[in-house]
Amino acid sequence: MREMHAVVHGKVQGVWFRAWTRDVAREMGVTGWVRNLPGGPVEVTAQGSDDDLDAFLARLHDGPPLARVSRIETSRSAVEERFERFDVRV
């Protein structure tokens, strides 16, 4: 089990990016959370196997139909706190 932290830049707020991310994560069996950051980016913390996280990251690059992802900054580490599901944080 690994953890990926990502900051997604572009037109990602006000386009249902968080709800879409939650739905995709749950569909893929990835756990964690997503939230908006001040200034426009979206922050994601996701847990799963490296293969699952790679596939999830590829989906994040696509985003929902109204989003325009310009870049994603990522880092990975060992899991410190295990999440039971994927949630939208406020």
PDB file of C-alpha atoms in Angstrom, residues 2-86:
ATOM      1  CA  ARG A   2       1.344   3.396  -1.037  1.00  0.00           C
ATOM      2  CA  GLU A   3       0.126   6.966  -0.698  1.00  0.00           C
ATOM      3  CA  MET A   4       0.173   9.624  -3.406  1.00  0.00           C
ATOM      4  CA  HIS A   5      -0.166  13.330  -2.729  1.00  0.00           C
ATOM      5  CA  ALA A   6      -1.124  15.420  -5.761  1.00  0.00           C
ATOM      6  CA  VAL A   7      -1.843  19.069  -6.457  1.00  0.00           C
ATOM      7  CA  VAL A   8      -3.857  19.474  -9.655  1.00  0.00           C
ATOM      8  CA  HIS A   9      -3.567  22.799 -11.499  1.00  0.00           C
ATOM      9  CA  GLY A  10      -5.681  24.303 -14.268  1.00  0.00           C
ATOM     10  CA  LYS A  11      -9.412  24.889 -14.513  1.00  0.00           C
ATOM     11  CA  VAL A  12     -10.293  22.415 -11.761  1.00  0.00           C
ATOM     12  CA  GLN A  13     -12.577  24.356  -9.414  1.00  0.00           C
ATOM     13  CA  GLY A  14     -16.228  24.983 -10.225  1.00  0.00           C
ATOM     14  CA  VAL A  15     -16.278  22.117 -12.743  1.00  0.00           C
ATOM     15  CA  TRP A  16     -17.265  19.193 -10.473  1.00  0.00           C
ATOM     16  CA  PHE A  17     -13.649  17.996 -10.253  1.00  0.00           C
ATOM     17  CA  ARG A  18     -13.867  16.936  -6.587  1.00  0.00           C
ATOM     18  CA  ALA A  19     -17.076  14.909  -6.998  1.00  0.00           C
ATOM     19  CA  TRP A  20     -15.739  13.327 -10.190  1.00  0.00           C
ATOM     20  CA  THR A  21     -12.448  12.462  -8.448  1.00  0.00           C
ATOM     21  CA  ARG A  22     -14.345  10.840  -5.559  1.00  0.00           C
ATOM     22  CA  ASP A  23     -16.471   8.792  -7.959  1.00  0.00           C
ATOM     23  CA  VAL A  24     -13.464   7.639 -10.007  1.00  0.00           C
ATOM     24  CA  ALA A  25     -11.493   6.737  -6.869  1.00  0.00           C
ATOM     25  CA  ARG A  26     -14.360   4.704  -5.442  1.00  0.00           C
ATOM     26  CA  GLU A  27     -14.851   2.955  -8.802  1.00  0.00           C
ATOM     27  CA  MET A  28     -11.139   2.042  -8.835  1.00  0.00           C
ATOM     28  CA  GLY A  29     -10.936   0.994  -5.172  1.00  0.00           C
ATOM     29  CA  VAL A  30      -8.603   3.871  -4.236  1.00  0.00           C
ATOM     30  CA  THR A  31      -9.047   5.469  -0.798  1.00  0.00           C
ATOM     31  CA  GLY A  32      -8.205   8.989   0.439  1.00  0.00           C
ATOM     32  CA  TRP A  33      -9.622  12.477  -0.035  1.00  0.00           C
ATOM     33  CA  VAL A  34      -9.832  15.523  -2.303  1.00  0.00           C
ATOM     34  CA  ARG A  35     -10.282  19.229  -1.503  1.00  0.00           C
ATOM     35  CA  ASN A  36     -10.060  22.669  -3.097  1.00  0.00           C
ATOM     36  CA  LEU A  37      -7.062  24.842  -2.268  1.00  0.00           C
ATOM     37  CA  PRO A  38      -7.028  28.649  -2.180  1.00  0.00           C
ATOM     38  CA  GLY A  39      -6.052  30.148  -5.520  1.00  0.00           C
ATOM     39  CA  GLY A  40      -7.533  27.465  -7.757  1.00  0.00           C
ATOM     40  CA  PRO A  41      -5.745  24.106  -7.451  1.00  0.00           C
ATOM     41  CA  VAL A  42      -7.201  20.893  -6.056  1.00  0.00           C
ATOM     42  CA  GLU A  43      -5.329  18.712  -3.541  1.00  0.00           C
ATOM     43  CA  VAL A  44      -5.646  14.923  -3.610  1.00  0.00           C
ATOM     44  CA  THR A  45      -4.330  12.292  -1.218  1.00  0.00           C
ATOM     45  CA  ALA A  46      -4.879   8.750  -2.492  1.00  0.00           C
ATOM     46  CA  GLN A  47      -3.922   5.292  -1.240  1.00  0.00           C
ATOM     47  CA  GLY A  48      -3.575   2.047  -3.140  1.00  0.00           C
ATOM     48  CA  SER A  49      -1.052  -0.110  -4.957  1.00  0.00           C
ATOM     49  CA  ASP A  50       1.448   1.636  -7.230  1.00  0.00           C
ATOM     50  CA  ASP A  51      -0.417   0.234 -10.248  1.00  0.00           C
ATOM     51  CA  ASP A  52      -3.751   1.547  -8.939  1.00  0.00           C
ATOM     52  CA  LEU A  53      -2.225   4.959  -8.204  1.00  0.00           C
ATOM     53  CA  ASP A  54      -0.679   5.110 -11.696  1.00  0.00           C
ATOM     54  CA  ALA A  55      -4.083   4.396 -13.261  1.00  0.00           C
ATOM     55  CA  PHE A  56      -5.797   6.905 -10.949  1.00  0.00           C
ATOM     56  CA  LEU A  57      -3.229   9.592 -11.827  1.00  0.00           C
ATOM     57  CA  ALA A  58      -3.861   8.994 -15.538  1.00  0.00           C
ATOM     58  CA  ARG A  59      -7.579   9.585 -14.924  1.00  0.00           C
ATOM     59  CA  LEU A  60      -6.800  12.785 -12.975  1.00  0.00           C
ATOM     60  CA  HIS A  61      -4.907  14.121 -16.013  1.00  0.00           C
ATOM     61  CA  ASP A  62      -8.110  13.689 -18.051  1.00  0.00           C
ATOM     62  CA  GLY A  63     -10.491  15.125 -15.439  1.00  0.00           C
ATOM     63  CA  PRO A  64     -14.228  15.600 -15.911  1.00  0.00           C
ATOM     64  CA  PRO A  65     -15.584  17.108 -19.166  1.00  0.00           C
ATOM     65  CA  LEU A  66     -15.545  20.776 -18.053  1.00  0.00           C
ATOM     66  CA  ALA A  67     -12.087  20.643 -16.419  1.00  0.00           C
ATOM     67  CA  ARG A  68      -8.811  21.589 -18.080  1.00  0.00           C
ATOM     68  CA  VAL A  69      -5.851  20.092 -16.210  1.00  0.00           C
ATOM     69  CA  SER A  70      -2.625  21.957 -16.992  1.00  0.00           C
ATOM     70  CA  ARG A  71      -0.256  20.058 -14.671  1.00  0.00           C
ATOM     71  CA  ILE A  72      -0.159  17.787 -11.641  1.00  0.00           C
ATOM     72  CA  GLU A  73       2.565  17.838  -8.978  1.00  0.00           C
ATOM     73  CA  THR A  74       2.887  14.459  -7.232  1.00  0.00           C
ATOM     74  CA  SER A  75       4.856  12.690  -4.545  1.00  0.00           C
ATOM     75  CA  ARG A  76       4.551   9.181  -3.105  1.00  0.00           C
ATOM     76  CA  SER A  77       5.360   7.697   0.265  1.00  0.00           C
ATOM     77  CA  ALA A  78       4.568   4.806   2.556  1.00  0.00           C
ATOM     78  CA  VAL A  79       1.106   4.920   4.114  1.00  0.00           C
ATOM     79  CA  GLU A  80       1.060   6.571   7.553  1.00  0.00           C
ATOM     80  CA  GLU A  81      -2.690   6.786   8.192  1.00  0.00           C
ATOM     81  CA  ARG A  82      -4.950   4.338   6.391  1.00  0.00           C
ATOM     82  CA  PHE A  83      -8.239   5.644   4.945  1.00  0.00           C
ATOM     83  CA  GLU A  84     -11.353   3.478   4.708  1.00  0.00           C
ATOM     84  CA  ARG A  85     -12.942   5.226   1.709  1.00  0.00           C
ATOM     85  CA  PHE A  86     -12.510   8.231  -0.588  1.00  0.00           C
TER      86      PHE A  86
END
